[in-house]
PDB file of C-alpha atoms in Angstrom:
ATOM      1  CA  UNK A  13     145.211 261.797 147.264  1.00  0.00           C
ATOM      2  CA  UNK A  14     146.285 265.079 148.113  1.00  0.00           C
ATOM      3  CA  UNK A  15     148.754 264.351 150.507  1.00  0.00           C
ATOM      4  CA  UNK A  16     150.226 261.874 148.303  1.00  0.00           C
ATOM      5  CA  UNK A  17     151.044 264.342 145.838  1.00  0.00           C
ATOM      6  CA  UNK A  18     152.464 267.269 147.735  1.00  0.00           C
ATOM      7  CA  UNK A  19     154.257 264.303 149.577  1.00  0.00           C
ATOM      8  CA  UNK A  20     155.810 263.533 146.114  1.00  0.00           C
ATOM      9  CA  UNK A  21     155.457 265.831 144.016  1.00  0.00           C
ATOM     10  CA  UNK A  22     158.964 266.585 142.987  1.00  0.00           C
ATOM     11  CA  UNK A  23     159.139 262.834 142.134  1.00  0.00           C
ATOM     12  CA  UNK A  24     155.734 262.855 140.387  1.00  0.00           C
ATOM     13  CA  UNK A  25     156.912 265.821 138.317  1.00  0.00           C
ATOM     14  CA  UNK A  26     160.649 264.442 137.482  1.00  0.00           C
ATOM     15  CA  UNK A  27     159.250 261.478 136.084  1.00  0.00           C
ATOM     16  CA  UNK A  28     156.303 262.984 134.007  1.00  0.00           C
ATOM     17  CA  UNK A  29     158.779 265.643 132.587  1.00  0.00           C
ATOM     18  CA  UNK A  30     161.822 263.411 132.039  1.00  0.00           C
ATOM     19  CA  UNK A  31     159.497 260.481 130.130  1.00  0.00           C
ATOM     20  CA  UNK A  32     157.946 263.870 128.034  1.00  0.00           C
ATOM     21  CA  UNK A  33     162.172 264.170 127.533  1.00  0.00           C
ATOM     22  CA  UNK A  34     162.982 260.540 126.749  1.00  0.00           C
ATOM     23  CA  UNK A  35     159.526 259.796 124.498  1.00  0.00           C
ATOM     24  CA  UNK A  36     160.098 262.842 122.498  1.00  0.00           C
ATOM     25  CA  UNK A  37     163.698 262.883 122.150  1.00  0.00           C
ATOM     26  CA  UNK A  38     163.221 259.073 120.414  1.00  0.00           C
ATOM     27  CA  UNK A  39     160.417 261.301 118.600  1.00  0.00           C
ATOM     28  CA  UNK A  40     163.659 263.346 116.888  1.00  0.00           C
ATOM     29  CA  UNK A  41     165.566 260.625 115.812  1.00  0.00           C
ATOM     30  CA  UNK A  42     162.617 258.572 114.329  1.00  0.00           C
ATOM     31  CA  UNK A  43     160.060 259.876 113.009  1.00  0.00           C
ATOM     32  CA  UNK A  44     159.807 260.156 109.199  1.00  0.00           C
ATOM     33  CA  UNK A  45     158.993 263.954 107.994  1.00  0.00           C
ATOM     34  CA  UNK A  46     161.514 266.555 109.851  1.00  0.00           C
ATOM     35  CA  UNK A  47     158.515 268.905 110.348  1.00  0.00           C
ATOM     36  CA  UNK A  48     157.304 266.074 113.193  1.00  0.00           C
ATOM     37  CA  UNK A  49     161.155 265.694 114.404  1.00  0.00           C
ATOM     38  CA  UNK A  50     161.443 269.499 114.798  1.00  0.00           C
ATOM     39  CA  UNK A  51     158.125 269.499 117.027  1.00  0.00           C
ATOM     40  CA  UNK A  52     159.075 266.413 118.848  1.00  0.00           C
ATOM     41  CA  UNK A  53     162.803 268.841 119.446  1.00  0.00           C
ATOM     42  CA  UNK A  54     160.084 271.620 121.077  1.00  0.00           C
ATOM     43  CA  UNK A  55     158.605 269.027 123.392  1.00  0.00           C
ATOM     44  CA  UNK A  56     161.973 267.695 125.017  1.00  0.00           C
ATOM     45  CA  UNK A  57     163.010 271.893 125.348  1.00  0.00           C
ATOM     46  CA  UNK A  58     160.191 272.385 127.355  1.00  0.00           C
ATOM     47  CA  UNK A  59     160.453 269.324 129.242  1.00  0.00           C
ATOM     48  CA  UNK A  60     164.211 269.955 130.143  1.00  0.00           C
ATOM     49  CA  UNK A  61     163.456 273.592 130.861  1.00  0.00           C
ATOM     50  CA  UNK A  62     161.247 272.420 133.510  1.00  0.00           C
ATOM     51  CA  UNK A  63     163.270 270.250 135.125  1.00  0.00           C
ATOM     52  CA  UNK A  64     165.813 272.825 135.101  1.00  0.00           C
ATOM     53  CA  UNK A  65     163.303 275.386 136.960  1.00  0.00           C
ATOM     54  CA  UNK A  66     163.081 271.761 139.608  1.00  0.00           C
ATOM     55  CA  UNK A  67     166.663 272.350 140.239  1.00  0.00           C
ATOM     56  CA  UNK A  68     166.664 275.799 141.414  1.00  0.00           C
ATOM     57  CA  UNK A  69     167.838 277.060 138.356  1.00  0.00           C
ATOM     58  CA  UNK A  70     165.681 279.401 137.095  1.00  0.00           C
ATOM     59  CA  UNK A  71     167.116 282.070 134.820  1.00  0.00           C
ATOM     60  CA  UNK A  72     168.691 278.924 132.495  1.00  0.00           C
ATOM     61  CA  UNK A  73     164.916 277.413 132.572  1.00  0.00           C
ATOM     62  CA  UNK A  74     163.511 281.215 130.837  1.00  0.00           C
ATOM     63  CA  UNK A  75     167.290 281.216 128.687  1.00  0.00           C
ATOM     64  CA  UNK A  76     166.042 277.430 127.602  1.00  0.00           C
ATOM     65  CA  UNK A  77     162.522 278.541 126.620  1.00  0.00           C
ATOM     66  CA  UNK A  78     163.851 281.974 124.974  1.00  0.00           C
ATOM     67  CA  UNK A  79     166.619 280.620 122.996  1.00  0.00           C
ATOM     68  CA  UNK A  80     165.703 276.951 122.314  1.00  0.00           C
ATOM     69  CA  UNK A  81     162.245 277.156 122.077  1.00  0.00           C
ATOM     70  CA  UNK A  82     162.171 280.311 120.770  1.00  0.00           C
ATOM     71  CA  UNK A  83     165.463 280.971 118.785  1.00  0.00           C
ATOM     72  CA  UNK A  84     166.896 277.942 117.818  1.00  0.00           C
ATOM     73  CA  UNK A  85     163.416 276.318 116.864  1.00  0.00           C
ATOM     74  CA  UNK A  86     162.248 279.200 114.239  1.00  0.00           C
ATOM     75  CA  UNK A  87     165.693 278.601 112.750  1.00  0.00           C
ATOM     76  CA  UNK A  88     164.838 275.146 112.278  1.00  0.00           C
ATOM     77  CA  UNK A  89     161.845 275.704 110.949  1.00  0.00           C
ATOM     78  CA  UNK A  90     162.811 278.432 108.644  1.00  0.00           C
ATOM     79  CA  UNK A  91     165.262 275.894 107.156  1.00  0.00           C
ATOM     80  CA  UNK A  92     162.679 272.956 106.783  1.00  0.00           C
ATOM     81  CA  UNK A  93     160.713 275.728 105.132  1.00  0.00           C
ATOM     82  CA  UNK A  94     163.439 276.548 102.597  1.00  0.00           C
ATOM     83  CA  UNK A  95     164.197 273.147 101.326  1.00  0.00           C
ATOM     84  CA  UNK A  96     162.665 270.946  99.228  1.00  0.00           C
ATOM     85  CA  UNK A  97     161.505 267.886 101.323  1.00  0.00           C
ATOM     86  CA  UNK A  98     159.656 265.838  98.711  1.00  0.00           C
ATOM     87  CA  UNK A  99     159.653 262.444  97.647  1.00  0.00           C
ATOM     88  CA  UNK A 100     159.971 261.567 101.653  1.00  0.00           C
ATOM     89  CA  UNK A 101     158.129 258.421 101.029  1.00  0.00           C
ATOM     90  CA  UNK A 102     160.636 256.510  98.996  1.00  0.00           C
ATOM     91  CA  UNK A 103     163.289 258.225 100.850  1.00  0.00           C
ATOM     92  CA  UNK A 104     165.791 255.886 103.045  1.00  0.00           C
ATOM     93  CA  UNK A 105     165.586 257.147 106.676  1.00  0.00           C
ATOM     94  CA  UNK A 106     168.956 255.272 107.982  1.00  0.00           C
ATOM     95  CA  UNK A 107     171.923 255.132 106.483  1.00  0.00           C
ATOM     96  CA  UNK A 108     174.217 252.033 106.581  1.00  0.00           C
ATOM     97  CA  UNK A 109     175.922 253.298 109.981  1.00  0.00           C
ATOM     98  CA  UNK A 110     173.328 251.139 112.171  1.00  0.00           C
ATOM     99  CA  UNK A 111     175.669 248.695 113.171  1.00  0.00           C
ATOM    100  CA  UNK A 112     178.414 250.997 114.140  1.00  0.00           C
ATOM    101  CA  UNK A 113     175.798 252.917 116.334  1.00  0.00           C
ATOM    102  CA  UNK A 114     174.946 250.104 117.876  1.00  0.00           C
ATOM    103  CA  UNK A 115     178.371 248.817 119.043  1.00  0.00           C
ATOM    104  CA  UNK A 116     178.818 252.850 119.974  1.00  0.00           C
ATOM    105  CA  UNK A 117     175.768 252.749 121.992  1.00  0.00           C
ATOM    106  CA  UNK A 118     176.617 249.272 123.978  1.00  0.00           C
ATOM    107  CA  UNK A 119     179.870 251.086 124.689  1.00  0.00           C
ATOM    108  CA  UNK A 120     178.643 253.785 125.741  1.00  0.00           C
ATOM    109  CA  UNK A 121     176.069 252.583 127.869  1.00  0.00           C
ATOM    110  CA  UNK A 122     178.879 250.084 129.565  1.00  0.00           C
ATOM    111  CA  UNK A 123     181.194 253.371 130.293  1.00  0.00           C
ATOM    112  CA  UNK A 124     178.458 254.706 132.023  1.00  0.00           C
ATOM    113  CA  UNK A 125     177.683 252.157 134.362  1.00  0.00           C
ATOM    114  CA  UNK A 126     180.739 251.795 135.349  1.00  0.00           C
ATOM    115  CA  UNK A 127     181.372 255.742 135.844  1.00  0.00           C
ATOM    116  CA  UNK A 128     177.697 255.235 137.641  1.00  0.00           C
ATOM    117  CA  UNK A 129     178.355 252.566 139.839  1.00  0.00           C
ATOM    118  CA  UNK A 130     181.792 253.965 141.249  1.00  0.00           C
ATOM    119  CA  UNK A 131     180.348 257.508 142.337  1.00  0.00           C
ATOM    120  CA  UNK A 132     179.397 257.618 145.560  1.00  0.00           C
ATOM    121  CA  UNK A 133     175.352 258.169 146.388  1.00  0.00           C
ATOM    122  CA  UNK A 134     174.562 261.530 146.166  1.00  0.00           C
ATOM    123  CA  UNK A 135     173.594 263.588 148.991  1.00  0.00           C
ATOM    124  CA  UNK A 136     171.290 266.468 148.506  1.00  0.00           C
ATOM    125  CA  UNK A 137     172.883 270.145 147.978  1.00  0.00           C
ATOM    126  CA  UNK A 138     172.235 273.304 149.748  1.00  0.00           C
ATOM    127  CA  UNK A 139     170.058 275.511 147.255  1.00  0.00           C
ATOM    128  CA  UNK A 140     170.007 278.694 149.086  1.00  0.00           C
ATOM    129  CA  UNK A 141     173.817 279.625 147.518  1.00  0.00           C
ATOM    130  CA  UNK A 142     172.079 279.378 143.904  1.00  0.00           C
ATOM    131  CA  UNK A 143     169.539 282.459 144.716  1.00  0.00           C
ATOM    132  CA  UNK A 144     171.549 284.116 147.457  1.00  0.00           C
ATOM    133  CA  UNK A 145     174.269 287.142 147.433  1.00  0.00           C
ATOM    134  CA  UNK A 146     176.654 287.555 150.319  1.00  0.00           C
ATOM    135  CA  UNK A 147     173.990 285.592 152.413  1.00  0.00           C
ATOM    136  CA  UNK A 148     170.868 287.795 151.525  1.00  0.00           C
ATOM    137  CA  UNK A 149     168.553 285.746 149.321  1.00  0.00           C
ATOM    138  CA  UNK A 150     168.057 288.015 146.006  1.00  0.00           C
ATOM    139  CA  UNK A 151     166.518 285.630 143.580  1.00  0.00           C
ATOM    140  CA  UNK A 152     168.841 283.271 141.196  1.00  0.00           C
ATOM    141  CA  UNK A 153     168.529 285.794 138.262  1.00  0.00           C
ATOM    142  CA  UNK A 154     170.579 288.077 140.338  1.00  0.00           C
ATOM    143  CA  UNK A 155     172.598 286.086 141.936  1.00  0.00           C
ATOM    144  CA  UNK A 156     173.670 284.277 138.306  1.00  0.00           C
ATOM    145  CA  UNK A 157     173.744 287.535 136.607  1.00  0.00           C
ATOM    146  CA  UNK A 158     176.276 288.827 139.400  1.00  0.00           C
ATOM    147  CA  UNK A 159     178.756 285.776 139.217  1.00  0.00           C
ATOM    148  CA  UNK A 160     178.529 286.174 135.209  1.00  0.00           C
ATOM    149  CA  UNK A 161     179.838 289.839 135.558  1.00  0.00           C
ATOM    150  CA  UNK A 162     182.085 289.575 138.285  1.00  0.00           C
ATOM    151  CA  UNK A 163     183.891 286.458 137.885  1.00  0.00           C
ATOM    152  CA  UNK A 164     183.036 285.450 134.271  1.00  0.00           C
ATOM    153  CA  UNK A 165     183.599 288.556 133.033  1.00  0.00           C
ATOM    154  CA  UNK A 166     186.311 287.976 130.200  1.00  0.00           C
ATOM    155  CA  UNK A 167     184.490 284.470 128.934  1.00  0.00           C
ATOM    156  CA  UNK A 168     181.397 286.258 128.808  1.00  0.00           C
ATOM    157  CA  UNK A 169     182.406 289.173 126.733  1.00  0.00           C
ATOM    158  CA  UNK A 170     184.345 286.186 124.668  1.00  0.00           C
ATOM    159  CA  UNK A 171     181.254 284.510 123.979  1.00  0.00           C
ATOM    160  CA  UNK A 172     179.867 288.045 122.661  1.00  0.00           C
ATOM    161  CA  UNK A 173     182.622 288.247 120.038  1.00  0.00           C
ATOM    162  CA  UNK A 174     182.032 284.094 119.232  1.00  0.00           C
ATOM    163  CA  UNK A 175     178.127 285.123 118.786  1.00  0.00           C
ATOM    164  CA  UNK A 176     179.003 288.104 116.173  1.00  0.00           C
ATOM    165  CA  UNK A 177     181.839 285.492 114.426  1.00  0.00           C
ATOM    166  CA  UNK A 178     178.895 282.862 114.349  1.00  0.00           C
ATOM    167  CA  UNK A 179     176.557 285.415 112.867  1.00  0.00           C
ATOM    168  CA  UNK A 180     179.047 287.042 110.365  1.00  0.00           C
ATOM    169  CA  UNK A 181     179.396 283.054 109.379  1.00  0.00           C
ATOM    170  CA  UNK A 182     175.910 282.167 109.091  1.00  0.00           C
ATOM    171  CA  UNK A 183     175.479 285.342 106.772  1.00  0.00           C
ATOM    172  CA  UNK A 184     177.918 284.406 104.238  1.00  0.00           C
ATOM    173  CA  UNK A 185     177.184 280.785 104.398  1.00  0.00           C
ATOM    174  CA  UNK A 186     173.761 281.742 103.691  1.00  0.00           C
ATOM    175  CA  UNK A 187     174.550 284.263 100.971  1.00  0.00           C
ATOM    176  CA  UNK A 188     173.516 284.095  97.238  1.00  0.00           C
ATOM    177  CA  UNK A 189     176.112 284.751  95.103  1.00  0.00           C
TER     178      UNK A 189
ATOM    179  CA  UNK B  28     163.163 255.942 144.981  1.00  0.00           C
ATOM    180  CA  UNK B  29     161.165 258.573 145.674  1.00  0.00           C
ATOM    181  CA  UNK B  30     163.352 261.519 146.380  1.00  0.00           C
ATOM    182  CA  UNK B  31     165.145 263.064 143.716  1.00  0.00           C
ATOM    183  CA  UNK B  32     168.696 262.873 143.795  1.00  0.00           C
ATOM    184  CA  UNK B  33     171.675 264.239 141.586  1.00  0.00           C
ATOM    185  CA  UNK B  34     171.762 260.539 140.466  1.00  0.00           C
ATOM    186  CA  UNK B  35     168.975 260.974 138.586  1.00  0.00           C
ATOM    187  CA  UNK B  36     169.262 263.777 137.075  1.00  0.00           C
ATOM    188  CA  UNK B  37     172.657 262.163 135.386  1.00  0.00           C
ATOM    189  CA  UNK B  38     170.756 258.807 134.300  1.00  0.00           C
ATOM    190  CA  UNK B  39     168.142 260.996 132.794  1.00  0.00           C
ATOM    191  CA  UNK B  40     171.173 263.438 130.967  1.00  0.00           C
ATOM    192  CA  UNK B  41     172.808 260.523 130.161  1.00  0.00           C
ATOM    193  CA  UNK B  42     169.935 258.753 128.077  1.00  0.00           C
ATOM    194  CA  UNK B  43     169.390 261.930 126.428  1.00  0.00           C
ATOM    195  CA  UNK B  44     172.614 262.425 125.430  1.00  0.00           C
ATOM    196  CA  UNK B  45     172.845 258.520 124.151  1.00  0.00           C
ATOM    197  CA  UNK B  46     169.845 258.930 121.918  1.00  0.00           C
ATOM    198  CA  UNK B  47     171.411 262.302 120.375  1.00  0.00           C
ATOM    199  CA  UNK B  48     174.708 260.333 119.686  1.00  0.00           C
ATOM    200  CA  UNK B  49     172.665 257.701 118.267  1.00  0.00           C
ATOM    201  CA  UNK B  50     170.446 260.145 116.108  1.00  0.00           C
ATOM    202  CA  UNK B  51     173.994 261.803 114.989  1.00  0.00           C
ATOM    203  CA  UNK B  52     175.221 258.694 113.888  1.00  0.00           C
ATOM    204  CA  UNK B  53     172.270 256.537 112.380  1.00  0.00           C
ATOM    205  CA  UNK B  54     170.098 259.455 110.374  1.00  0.00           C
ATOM    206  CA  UNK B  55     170.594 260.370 106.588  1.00  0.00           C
ATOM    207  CA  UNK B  56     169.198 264.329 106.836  1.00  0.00           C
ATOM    208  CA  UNK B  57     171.363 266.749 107.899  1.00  0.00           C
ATOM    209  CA  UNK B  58     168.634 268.960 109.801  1.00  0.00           C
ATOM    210  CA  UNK B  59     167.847 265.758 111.891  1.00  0.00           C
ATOM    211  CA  UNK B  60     171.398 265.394 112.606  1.00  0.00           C
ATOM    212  CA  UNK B  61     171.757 269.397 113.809  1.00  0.00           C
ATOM    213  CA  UNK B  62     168.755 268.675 116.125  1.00  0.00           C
ATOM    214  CA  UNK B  63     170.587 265.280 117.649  1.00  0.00           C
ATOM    215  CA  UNK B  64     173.260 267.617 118.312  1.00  0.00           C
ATOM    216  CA  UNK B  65     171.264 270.227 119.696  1.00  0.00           C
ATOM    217  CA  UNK B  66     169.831 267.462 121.929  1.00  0.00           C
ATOM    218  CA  UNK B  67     173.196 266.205 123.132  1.00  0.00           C
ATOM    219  CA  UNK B  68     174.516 269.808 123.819  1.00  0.00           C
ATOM    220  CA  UNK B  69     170.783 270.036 126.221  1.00  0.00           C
ATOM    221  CA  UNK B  70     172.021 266.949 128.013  1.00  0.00           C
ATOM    222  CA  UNK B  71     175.036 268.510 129.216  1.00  0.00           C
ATOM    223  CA  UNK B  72     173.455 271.077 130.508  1.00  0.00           C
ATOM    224  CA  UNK B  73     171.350 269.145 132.156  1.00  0.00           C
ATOM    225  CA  UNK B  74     174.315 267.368 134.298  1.00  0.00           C
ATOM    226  CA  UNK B  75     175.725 271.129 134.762  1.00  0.00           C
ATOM    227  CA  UNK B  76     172.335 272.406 136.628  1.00  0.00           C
ATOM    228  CA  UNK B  77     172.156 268.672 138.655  1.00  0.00           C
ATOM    229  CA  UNK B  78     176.118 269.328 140.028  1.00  0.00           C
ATOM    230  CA  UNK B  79     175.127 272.768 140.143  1.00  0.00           C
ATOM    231  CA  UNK B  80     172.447 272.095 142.524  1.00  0.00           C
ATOM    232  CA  UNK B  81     174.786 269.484 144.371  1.00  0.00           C
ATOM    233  CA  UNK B  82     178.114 271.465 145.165  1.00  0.00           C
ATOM    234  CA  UNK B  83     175.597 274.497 145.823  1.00  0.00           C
ATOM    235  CA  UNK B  84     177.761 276.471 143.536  1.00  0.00           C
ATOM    236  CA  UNK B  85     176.665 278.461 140.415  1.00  0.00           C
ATOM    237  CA  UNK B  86     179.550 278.378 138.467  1.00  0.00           C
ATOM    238  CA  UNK B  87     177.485 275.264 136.886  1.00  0.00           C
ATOM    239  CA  UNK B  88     174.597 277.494 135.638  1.00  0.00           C
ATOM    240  CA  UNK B  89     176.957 279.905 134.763  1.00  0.00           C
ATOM    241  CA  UNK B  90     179.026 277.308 132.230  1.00  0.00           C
ATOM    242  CA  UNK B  91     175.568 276.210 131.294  1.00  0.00           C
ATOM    243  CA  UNK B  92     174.658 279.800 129.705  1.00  0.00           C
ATOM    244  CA  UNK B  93     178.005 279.538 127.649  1.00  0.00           C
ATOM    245  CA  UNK B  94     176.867 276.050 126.499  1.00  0.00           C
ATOM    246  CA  UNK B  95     173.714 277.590 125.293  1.00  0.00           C
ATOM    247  CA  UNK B  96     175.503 280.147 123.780  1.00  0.00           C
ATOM    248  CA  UNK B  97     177.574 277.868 121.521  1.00  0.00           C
ATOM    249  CA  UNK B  98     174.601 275.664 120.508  1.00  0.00           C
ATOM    250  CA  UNK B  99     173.310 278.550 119.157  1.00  0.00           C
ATOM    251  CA  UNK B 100     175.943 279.639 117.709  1.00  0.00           C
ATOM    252  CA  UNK B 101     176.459 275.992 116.346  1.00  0.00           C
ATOM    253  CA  UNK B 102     172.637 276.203 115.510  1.00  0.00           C
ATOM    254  CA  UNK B 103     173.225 279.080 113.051  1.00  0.00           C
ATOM    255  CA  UNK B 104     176.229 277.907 111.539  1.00  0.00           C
ATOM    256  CA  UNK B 105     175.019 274.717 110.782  1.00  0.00           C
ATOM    257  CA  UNK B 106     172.317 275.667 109.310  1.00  0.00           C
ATOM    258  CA  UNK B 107     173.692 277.666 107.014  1.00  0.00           C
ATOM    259  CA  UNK B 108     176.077 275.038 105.868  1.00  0.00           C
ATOM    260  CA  UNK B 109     173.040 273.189 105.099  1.00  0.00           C
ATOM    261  CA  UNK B 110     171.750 275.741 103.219  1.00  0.00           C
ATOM    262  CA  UNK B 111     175.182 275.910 101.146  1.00  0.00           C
ATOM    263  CA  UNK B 112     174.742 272.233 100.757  1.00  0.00           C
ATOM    264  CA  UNK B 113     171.078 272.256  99.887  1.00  0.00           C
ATOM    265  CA  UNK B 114     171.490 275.390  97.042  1.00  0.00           C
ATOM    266  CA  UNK B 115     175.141 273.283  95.577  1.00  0.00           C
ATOM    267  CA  UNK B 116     173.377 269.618  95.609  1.00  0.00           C
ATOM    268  CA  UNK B 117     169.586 269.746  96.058  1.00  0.00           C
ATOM    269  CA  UNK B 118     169.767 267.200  98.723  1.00  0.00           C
ATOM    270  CA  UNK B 119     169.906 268.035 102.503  1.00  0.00           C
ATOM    271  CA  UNK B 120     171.047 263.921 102.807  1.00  0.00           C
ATOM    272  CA  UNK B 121     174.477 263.456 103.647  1.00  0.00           C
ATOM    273  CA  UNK B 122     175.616 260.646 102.358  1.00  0.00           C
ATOM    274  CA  UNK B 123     175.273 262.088  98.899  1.00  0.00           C
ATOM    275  CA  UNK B 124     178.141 264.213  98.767  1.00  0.00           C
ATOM    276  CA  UNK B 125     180.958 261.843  98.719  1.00  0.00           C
ATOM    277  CA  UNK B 126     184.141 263.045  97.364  1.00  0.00           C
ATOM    278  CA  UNK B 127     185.902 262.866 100.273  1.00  0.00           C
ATOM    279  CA  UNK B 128     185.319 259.238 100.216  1.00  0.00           C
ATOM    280  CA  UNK B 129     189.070 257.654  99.175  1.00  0.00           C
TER     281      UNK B 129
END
């Protein structure tokens, strides 16, 4: 029993977290009362920031649990908090879309197949270079945190500037005037 | 089967990302249609970290942080259009407003 599962573990764990992903992300899109969907969000966060921390990429699994679970999720909540959601009973959950989502879907699952079937099988990377630095292994916080300032230097402080425009937005959005 | 390749992390991105688009499309409440997108934006990172993994490279992770930084910026924004919405209508549904509709 034992040896089975350190044999396979990284199997065993893939497919517990990524049917948590796929149960609750059909959770989101529906379940009745938005309080439930936002939950159901929390549950596929966590189960994607664990597979990220599967894939050697640890400093985006903590960013995921920080700013989704954390951030993004209050905000959510905040907002369910703030409006009204009565009368959810005799409220229509779909609108009448269905059949173009459908076709959308069947399209989209047909583009992917073919994208799938035409890549060739995938051989397994090298994942020393995601927690190294010039060859000495310093832990993939580092070693993200030094591409980010080195290379990605001008995007980064971009993406600064796009946070304060975002946040200057959401204020006046949110403003009562 | 039993060793986990890139391959499945992109089946698994790729499912996620086809129930967001379907959530986006099919539901009538706008905060249920912000968390499809949030859910389609986590997808793509999801196929960033696999390739990232693959081609041993991080410029993946690194494109993922910027991801993350426009879904929350999206997040926010959104949001507060709802709120906007919500205070001019007293509906978050968003098939109310119609206007636009010819």
């Amino acid at each position: 029993m034992i040896e089975l599962l350190t044999q396979h573990g990284e199997a065993i764990l893939f497919y517990a977290f990524a049917l948590a992903a796929v149960v609750s992300a059909v959770g989101v899109i529906s379940l009745r009362n938005p309080m439930y969907c936002a939950l159901s969000l929390l549950v596929t966060f966590l189960a994607v920031a664990a597979l990220f921390l599967m894939r050697h990429a640890e400093l985006l699994g903590m960013v995921q649990l920080f700013v989704y679970g954390g951030g993004i999720m209050v905000l959510f909540l905040f907002v369910i908090m703030l409006v009204n959601l009565h009368r959810l009973r005799e409220v229509r959950l779909f609108n009448e879309q269905v059949p173009i989502a459908l076709v959308l879907g069947v399209l989209l699952v047909a583009l992917f197949g073919w994208v799938f079937l035409s890549l060739p099988a995938s051989a397994p990377g090298d994942s020393t270079a995601l927690v190294s630095l010039d060859g000495e292994v310093v832990g993939n916080a580092k070693a993200v945190a030094w591409v980010l300032y080195t290379e990605y230097l001008l995007p980064f402080e971009i993406a600064s500037i796009f946070l304060l425009v975002a946040m200057i937005g959401a204020v006046v959005l949110g403003r009562r005037d | 089967m039993l060793e986990i390749t890139t391959n499945h992390y992109l089946v698994l991105g790729f499912i996620l990302f086809a129930i967001g688009l379907v959530g986006l499309v099919v539901r009538r409440n706008l905060i249920v249609v912000l968390m499809s997108i949030e859910l389609m934006l986590n997808s793509v990172n999801l196929n960033l970290i696999a390739f990232s993994h693959q081609l041993a490279d991080l410029a993946g992770q690194v494109f993922a942080v910027f991801t993350i930084t426009v879904a929350a910026g999206e997040a926010a924004v959104g949001l507060g259009i709802l709120l906007a919405l919500y205070r001019l209508r007293g509906t978050t549904e968003i098939d109310v407003p119609s206007e636009l509709r010819g």
